[in-house]
Short mmCIF file of C-alpha atoms in Angstrom, two decimals:
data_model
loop_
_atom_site.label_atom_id
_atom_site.label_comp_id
_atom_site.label_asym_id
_atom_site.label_seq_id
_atom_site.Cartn_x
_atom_site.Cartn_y
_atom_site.Cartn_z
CA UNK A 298 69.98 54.07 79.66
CA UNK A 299 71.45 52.69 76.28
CA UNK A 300 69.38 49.55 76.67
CA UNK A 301 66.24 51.22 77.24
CA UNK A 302 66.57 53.65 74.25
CA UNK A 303 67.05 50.72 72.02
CA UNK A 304 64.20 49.02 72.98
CA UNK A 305 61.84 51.81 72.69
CA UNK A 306 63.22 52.33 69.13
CA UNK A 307 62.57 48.50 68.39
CA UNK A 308 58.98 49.13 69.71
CA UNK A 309 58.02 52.11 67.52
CA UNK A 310 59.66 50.28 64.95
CA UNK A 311 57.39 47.38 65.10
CA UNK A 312 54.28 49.17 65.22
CA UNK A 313 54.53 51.47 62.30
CA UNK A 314 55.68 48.32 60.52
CA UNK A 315 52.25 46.96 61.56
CA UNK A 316 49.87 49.42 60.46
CA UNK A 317 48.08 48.87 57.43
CA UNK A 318 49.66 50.18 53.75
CA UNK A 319 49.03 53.16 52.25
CA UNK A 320 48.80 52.62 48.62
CA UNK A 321 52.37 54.06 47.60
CA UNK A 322 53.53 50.63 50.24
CA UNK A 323 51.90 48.42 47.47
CA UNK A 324 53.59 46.48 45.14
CA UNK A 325 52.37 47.33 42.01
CA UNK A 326 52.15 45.26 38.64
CA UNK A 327 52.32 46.87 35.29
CA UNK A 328 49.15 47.09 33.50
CA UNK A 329 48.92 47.18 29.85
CA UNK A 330 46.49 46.52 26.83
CA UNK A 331 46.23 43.00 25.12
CA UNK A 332 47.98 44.14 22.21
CA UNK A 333 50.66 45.73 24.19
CA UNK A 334 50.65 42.56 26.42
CA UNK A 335 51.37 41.14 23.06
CA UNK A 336 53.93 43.22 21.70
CA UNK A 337 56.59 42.47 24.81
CA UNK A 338 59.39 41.33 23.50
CA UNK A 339 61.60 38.56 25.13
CA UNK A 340 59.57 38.54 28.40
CA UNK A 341 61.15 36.85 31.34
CA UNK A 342 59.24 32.87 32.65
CA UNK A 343 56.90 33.74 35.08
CA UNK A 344 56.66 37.25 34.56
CA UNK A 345 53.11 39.06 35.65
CA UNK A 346 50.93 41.79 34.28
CA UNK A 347 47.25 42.91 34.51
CA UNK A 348 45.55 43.17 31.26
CA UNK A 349 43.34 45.93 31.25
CA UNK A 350 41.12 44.73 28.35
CA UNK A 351 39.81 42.16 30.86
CA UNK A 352 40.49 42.86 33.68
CA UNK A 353 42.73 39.63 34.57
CA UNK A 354 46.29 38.41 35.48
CA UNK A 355 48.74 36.61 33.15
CA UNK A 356 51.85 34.98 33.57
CA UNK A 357 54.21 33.95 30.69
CA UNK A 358 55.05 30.25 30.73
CA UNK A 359 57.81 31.01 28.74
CA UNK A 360 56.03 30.36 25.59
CA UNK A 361 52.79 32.18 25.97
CA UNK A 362 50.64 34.55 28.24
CA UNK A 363 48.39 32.34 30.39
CA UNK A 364 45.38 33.65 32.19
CA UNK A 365 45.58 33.27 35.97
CA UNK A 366 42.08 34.36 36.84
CA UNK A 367 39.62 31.62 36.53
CA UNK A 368 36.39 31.91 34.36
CA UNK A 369 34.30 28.91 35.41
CA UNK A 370 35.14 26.27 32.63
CA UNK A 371 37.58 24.76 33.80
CA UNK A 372 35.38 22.09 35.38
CA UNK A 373 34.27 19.24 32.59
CA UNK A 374 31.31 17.22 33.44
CA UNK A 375 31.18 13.74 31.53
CA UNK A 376 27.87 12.39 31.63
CA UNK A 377 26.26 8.75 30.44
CA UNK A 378 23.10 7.04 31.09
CA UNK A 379 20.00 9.01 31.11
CA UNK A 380 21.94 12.14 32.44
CA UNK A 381 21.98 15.06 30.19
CA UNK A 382 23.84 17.97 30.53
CA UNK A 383 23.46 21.21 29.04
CA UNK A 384 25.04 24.40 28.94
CA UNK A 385 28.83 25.56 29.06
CA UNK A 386 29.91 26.29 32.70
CA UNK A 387 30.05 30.12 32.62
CA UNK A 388 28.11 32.40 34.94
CA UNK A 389 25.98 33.67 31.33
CA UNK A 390 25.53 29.81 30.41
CA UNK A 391 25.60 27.46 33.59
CA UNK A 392 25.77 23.88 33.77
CA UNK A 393 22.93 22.22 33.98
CA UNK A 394 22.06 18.47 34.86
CA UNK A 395 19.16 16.98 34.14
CA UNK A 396 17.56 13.52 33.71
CA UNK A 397 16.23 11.66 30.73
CA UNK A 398 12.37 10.66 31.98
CA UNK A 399 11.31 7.65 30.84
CA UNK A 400 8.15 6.72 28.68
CA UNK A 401 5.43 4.18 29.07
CA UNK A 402 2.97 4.13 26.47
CA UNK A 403 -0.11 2.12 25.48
CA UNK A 404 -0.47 0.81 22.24
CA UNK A 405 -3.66 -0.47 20.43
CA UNK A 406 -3.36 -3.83 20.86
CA UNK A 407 -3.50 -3.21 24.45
CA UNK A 408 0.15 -4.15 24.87
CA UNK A 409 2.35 -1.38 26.84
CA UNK A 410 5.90 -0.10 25.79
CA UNK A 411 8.62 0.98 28.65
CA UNK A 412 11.30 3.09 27.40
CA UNK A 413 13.71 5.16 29.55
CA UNK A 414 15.69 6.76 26.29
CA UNK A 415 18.73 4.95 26.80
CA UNK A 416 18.51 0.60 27.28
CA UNK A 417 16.24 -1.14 24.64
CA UNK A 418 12.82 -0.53 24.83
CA UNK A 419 10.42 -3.25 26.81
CA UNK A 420 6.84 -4.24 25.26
CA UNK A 421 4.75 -6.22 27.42
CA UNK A 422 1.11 -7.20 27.86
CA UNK A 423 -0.75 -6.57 31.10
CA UNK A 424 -0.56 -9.07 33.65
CA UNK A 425 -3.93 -7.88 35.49
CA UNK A 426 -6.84 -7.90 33.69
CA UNK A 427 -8.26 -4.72 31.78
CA UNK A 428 -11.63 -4.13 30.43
CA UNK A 429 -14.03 -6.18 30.08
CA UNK A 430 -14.64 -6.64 26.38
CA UNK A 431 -18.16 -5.84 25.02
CA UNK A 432 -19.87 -7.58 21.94
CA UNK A 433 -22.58 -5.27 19.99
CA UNK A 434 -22.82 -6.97 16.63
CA UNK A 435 -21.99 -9.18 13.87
CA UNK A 436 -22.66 -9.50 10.43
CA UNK A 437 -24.13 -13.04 10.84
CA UNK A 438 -27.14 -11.97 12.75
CA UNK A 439 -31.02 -10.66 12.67
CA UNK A 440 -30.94 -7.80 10.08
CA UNK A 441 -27.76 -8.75 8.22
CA UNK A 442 -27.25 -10.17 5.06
CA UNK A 443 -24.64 -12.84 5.78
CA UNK A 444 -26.71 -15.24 7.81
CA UNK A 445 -25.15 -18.46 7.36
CA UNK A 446 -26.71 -22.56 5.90
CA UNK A 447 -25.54 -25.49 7.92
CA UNK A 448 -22.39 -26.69 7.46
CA UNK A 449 -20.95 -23.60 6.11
CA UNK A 450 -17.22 -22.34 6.23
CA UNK A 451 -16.64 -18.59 6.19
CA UNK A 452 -15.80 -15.49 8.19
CA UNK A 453 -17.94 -13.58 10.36
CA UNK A 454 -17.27 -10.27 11.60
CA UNK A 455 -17.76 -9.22 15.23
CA UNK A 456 -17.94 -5.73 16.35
CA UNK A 457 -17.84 -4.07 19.58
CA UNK A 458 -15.23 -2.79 22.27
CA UNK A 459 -12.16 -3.88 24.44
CA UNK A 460 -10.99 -6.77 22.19
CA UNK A 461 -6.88 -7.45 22.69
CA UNK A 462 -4.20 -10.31 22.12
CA UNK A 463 -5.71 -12.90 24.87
CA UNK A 464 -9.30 -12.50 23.26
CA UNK A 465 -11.60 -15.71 22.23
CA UNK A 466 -14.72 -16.11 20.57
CA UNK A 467 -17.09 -18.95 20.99
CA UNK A 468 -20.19 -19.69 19.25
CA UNK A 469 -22.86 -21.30 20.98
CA UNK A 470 -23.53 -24.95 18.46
CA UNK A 471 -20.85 -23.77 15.74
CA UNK A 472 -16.81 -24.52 15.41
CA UNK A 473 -14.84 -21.64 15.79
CA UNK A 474 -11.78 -22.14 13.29
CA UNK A 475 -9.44 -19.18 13.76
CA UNK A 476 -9.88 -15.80 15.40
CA UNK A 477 -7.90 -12.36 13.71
CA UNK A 478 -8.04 -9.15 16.15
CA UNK A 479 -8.15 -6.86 13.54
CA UNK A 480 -8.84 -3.97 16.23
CA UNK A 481 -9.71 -3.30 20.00
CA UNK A 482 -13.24 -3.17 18.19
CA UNK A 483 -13.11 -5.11 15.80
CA UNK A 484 -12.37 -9.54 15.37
CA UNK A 485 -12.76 -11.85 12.16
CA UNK A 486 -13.92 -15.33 13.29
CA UNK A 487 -13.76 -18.14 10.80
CA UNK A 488 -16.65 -20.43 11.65
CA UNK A 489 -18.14 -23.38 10.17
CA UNK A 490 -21.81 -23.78 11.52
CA UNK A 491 -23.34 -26.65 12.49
CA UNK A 492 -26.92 -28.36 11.08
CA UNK A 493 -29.53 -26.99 13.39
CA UNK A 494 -31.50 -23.85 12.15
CA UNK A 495 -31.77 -21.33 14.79
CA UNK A 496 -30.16 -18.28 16.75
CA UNK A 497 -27.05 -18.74 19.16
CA UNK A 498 -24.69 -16.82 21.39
CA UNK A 499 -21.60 -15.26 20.32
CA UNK A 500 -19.67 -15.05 23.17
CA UNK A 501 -15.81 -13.07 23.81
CA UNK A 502 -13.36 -13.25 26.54
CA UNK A 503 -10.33 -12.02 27.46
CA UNK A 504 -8.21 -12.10 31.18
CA UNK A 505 -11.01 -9.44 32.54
CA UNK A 506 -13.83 -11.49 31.45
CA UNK A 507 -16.59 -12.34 29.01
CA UNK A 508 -19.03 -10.41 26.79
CA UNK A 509 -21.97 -12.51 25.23
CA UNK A 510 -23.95 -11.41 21.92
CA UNK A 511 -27.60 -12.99 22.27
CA UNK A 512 -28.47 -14.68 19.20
CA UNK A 513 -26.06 -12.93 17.51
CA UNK A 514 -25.20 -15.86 15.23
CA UNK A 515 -28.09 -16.88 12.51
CA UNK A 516 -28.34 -20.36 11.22
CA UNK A 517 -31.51 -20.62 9.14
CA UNK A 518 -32.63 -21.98 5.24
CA UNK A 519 -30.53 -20.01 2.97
CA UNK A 520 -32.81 -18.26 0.31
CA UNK A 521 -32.05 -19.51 -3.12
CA UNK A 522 -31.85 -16.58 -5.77
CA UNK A 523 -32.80 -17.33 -9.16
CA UNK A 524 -31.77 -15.83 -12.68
CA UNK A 525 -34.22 -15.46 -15.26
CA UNK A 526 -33.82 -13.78 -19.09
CA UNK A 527 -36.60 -11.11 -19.95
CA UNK A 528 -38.72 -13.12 -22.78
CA UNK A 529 -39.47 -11.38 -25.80
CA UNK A 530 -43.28 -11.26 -24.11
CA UNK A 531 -41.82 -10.08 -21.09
CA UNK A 532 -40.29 -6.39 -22.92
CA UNK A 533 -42.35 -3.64 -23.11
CA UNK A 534 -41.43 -1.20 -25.73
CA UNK A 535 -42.10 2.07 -26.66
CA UNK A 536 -40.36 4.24 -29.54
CA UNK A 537 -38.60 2.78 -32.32
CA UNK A 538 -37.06 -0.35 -30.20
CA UNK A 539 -36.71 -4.27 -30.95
CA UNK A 540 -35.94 -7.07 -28.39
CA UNK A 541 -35.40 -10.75 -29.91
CA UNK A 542 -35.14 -12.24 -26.39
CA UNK A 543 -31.59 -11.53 -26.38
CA UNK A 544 -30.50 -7.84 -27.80
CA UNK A 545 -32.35 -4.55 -27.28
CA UNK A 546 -31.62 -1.99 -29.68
CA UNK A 547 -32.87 1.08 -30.84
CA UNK A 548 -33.67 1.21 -34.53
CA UNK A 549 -34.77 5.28 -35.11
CA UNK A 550 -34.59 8.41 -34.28
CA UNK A 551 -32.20 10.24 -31.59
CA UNK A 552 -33.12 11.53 -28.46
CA UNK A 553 -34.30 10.19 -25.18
CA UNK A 554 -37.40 9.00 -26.88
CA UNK A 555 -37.35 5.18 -26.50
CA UNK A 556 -37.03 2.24 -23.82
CA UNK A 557 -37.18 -1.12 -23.23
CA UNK A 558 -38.89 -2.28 -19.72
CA UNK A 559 -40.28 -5.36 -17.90
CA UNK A 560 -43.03 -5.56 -15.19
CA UNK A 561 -42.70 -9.47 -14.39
CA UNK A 562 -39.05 -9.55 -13.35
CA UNK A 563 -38.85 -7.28 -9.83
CA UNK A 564 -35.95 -7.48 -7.20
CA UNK A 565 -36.98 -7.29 -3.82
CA UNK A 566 -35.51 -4.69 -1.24
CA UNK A 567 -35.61 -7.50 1.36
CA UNK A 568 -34.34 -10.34 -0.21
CA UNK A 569 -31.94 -8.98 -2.73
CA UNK A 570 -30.65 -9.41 -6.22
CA UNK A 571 -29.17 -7.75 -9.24
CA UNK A 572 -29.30 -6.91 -12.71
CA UNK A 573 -27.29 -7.88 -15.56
CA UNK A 574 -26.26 -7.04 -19.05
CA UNK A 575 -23.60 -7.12 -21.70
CA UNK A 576 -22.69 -3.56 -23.55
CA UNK A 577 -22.66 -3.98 -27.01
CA UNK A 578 -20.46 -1.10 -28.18
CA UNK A 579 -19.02 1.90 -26.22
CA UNK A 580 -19.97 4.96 -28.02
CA UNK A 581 -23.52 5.06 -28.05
CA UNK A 582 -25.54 6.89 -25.84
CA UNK A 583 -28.18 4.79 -23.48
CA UNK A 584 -29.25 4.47 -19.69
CA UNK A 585 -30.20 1.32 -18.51
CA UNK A 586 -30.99 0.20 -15.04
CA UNK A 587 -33.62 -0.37 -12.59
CA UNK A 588 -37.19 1.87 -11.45
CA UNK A 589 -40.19 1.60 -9.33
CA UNK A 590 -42.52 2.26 -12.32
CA UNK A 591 -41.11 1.73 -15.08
CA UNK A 592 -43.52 2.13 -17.38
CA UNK A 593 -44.10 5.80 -16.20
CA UNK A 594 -41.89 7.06 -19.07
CA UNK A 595 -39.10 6.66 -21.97
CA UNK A 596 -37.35 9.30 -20.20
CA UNK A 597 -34.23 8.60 -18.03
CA UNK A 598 -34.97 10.39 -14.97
CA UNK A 599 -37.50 8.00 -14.06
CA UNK A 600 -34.77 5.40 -13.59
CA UNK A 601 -33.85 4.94 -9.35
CA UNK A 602 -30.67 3.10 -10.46
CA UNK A 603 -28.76 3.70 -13.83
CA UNK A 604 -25.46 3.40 -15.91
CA UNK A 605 -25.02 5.62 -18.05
CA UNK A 606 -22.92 4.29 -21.03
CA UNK A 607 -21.15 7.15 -22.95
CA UNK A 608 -19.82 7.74 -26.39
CA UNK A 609 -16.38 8.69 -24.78
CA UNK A 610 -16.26 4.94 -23.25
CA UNK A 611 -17.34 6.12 -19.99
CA UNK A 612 -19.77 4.83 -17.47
CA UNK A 613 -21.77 7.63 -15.58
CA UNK A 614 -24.17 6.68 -12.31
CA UNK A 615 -27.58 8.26 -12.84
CA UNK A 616 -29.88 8.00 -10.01
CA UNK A 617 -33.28 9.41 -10.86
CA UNK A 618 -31.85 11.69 -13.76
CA UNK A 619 -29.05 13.38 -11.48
CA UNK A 620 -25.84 12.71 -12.51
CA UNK A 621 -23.13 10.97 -9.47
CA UNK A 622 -20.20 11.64 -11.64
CA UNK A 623 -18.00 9.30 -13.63
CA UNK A 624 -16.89 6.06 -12.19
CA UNK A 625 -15.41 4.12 -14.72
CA UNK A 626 -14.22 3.25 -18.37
CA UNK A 627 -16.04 0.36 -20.36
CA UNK A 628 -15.78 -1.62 -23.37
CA UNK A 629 -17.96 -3.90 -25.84
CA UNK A 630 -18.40 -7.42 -24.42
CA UNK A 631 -18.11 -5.58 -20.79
CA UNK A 632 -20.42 -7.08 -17.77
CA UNK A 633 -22.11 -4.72 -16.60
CA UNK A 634 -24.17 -5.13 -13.05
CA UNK A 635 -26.45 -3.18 -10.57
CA UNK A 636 -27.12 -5.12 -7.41
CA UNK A 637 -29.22 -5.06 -4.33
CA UNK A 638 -27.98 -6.62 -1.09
CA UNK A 639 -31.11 -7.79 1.76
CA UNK A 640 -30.96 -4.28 3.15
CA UNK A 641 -31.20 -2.25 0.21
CA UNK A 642 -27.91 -1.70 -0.29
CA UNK A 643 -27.21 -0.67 -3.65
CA UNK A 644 -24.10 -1.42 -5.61
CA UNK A 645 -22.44 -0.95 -9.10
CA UNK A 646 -20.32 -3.31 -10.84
CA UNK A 647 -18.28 -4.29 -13.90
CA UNK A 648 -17.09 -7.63 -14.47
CA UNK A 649 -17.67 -8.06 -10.87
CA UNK A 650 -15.76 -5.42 -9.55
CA UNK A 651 -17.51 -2.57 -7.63
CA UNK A 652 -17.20 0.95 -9.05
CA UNK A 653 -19.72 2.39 -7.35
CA UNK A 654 -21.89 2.64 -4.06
CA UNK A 655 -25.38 3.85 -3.72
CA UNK A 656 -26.06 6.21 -0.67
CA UNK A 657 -29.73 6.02 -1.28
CA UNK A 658 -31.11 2.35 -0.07
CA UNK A 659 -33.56 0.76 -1.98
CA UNK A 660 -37.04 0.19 -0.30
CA UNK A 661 -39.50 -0.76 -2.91
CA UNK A 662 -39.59 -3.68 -5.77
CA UNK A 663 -37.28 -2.84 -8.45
CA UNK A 664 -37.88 -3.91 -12.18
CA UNK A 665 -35.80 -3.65 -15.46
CA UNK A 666 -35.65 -0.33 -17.21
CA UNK A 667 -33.96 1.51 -19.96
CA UNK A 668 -33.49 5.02 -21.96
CA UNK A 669 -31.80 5.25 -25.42
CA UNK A 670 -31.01 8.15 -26.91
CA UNK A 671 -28.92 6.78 -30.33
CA UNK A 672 -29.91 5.32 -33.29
CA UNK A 673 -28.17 1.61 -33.40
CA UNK A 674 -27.54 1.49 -29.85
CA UNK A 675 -27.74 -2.00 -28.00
CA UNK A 676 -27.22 -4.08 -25.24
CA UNK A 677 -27.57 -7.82 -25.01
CA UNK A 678 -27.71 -11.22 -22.73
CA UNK A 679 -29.93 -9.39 -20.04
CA UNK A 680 -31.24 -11.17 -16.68
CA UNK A 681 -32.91 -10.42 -13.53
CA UNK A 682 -31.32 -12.55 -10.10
CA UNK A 683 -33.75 -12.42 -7.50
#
């Protein structure tokens, strides 16, 4: 009987100890405020206690209170290559990996650059052919100026589309000397042409093929211009003006009363030439230039193309009596020049340099012409090129 009442007092004993605790069978861990965590003094190694500020464990390592509870940073991420990695690890700011993409870019040469942000960039040129380039013009052709004699040396310009590194040019009769891409639309060919008048090919290839200009390329008689000084029979005058074949100058009263003009000098629209004088002084006022009829009237609006010489030193372009603005300064002894390419281009000039351009064309015969407004004024060494 002693037997058996131990052993059922074994089994009750081992399944109350069984049962899950009640909260008073917990162990429990003191709890306190950070500051109060703090404020502990001589705490034992390895001593525990719940802060309550955040809601974590710490242990004392015998120096300091460590936080048991993990956060989420603990894990560093080293990255190199074209890996990036932002953020910092916690559940507000997680990690995130990412990859550099790489770049491939065409440039205007028609050359392409690889670059994956992190080895050295790689430029290379297309080993299968692109477009095919196309030719539309050149300044050596039918309705250009620049239309070359035999057995001249200079540059031409080619226009047109799809021009890279690998393109040629060849000129059908004519010695291509060097070639400069200046642009995919765009090449400067030095040439020197041959001695047979007539129109030939200007042909351009690259690795995708070739483009050919008909008769883009002119070789024909150049057309000699000719200077010639205004005779003293050759100046019309009107007001109180003198001309002694080599200085025009107005002798009387002020105002725009007086001019100086020449009917059997006249630049052509077609051909070209140009005008030119020598100021005398620079602070005098007078107009001189170029007209359709000049012998209309003294006044200055019935000059196309002027230069209006200031007494503040300044040159003014006066086209038809409407004033283009002020383009330069000038001085006594200055060249002064208004020219008039084959197409009716009109520029200015002093001492060969262009200050201005014209964006009205010329179209009719042009002839010497002139307005003076001061006594004493002058210009001298005047001469029609045409």
């Amino acid at each position: 009987m002693k037997k058996i009442l131990i052993t059922l007092f074994i089994l009750c004993f081992s399944f109350c100890y069984s049962q899950a605790p009640t909260a008073g069978d917990l162990v429990a861990i003191h709890s306190a405020t950070l500051a109060e965590i703090n404020a502990i003094a001589g705490p034992h190694e390895g001593s525990l206690i719940y802060n309550s500020d955040d809601s974590f464990l710490y242990q004392f390592t015998g120096s300091a209170w460590q936080k048991l509870t993990p956060e989420g940073n603990e894990t560093k991420i080293i990255s190199d290559g074209n890996v990036n990695v932002t953020g910092t690890g916690t559940s507000a700011d997680p990690y995130i990996v990412s990859s550099i993409k790489p770049t491939f870019t065409t440039n205007p040469d028609g050359s392409f650059t690889f670059s994956n942000g992190v080895d050295p960039d790689v430029d290379f040129l297309p080993t299968i052919p692109g477009n095919t380039p196309i030719v539309s013009n050149s300044d050596a052709g039918t309705g250009n100026c620049s239309l070359f004699g035999t057995n001249e040396t200079r540059n031409v310009i080619i226009q047109g589309a799809y021009f890279d590194g690998a393109s040629t040019v060849a000129i059908t009769g004519q010695t291509v000397n060097s070639v400069v891409i200046n642009s995919s639309s765009q090449i400067t060919a030095n040439v020197t042409s041959g001695s047979s008048f007539g129109n030939y090919d200007i042909s351009v290839t690259n690795n995708a093929g070739t483009s050919t200009l008909s008769g883009g390329f002119v070789l024909q008689s150049s057309t000699t211009l000719t200077t010639n000084s205004i005779g003293i029979a050759d100046m019309i005058l009107t007001g109180s003006m003198t001309y002694d074949g080599n200085k025009l100058l107005k002798t009387a009263t002020a105002g725009w009363n007086a001019q100086g003009y020449s009917s059997t000098h006249a630049i052509s629209a077609t051909s070209g030439g140009h005008l030119d004088w020598t100021a005398d002084q620079s602070n005098k006022y007078v107009m001189i230039g170029l007209s359709t009829t000049p012998s209309t009237s003294a006044s200055y609006t019935n000059l196309d193309y002027s230069m209006y010489m200031v007494t503040n030193s300044q040159i003014q372009i006066r086209e038809n009596g409407a004033s283009l603005g002020y383009v330069s300064g000038y001085s006594a002894g200055d060249r002064l020049t208004i020219n008039v390419d084959c197409l009716g281009n009109v520029t200015y000039l002093k001492n060969d340099i262009v200050i201005y351009s014209s964006s009205k064309k010329a179209t009719n015969p042009l002839y010497f012409d002139s307005s003076y407004h001061s006594v004493d004024a002058s210009i001298s060494n005047i001469t029609m090129t045409y």
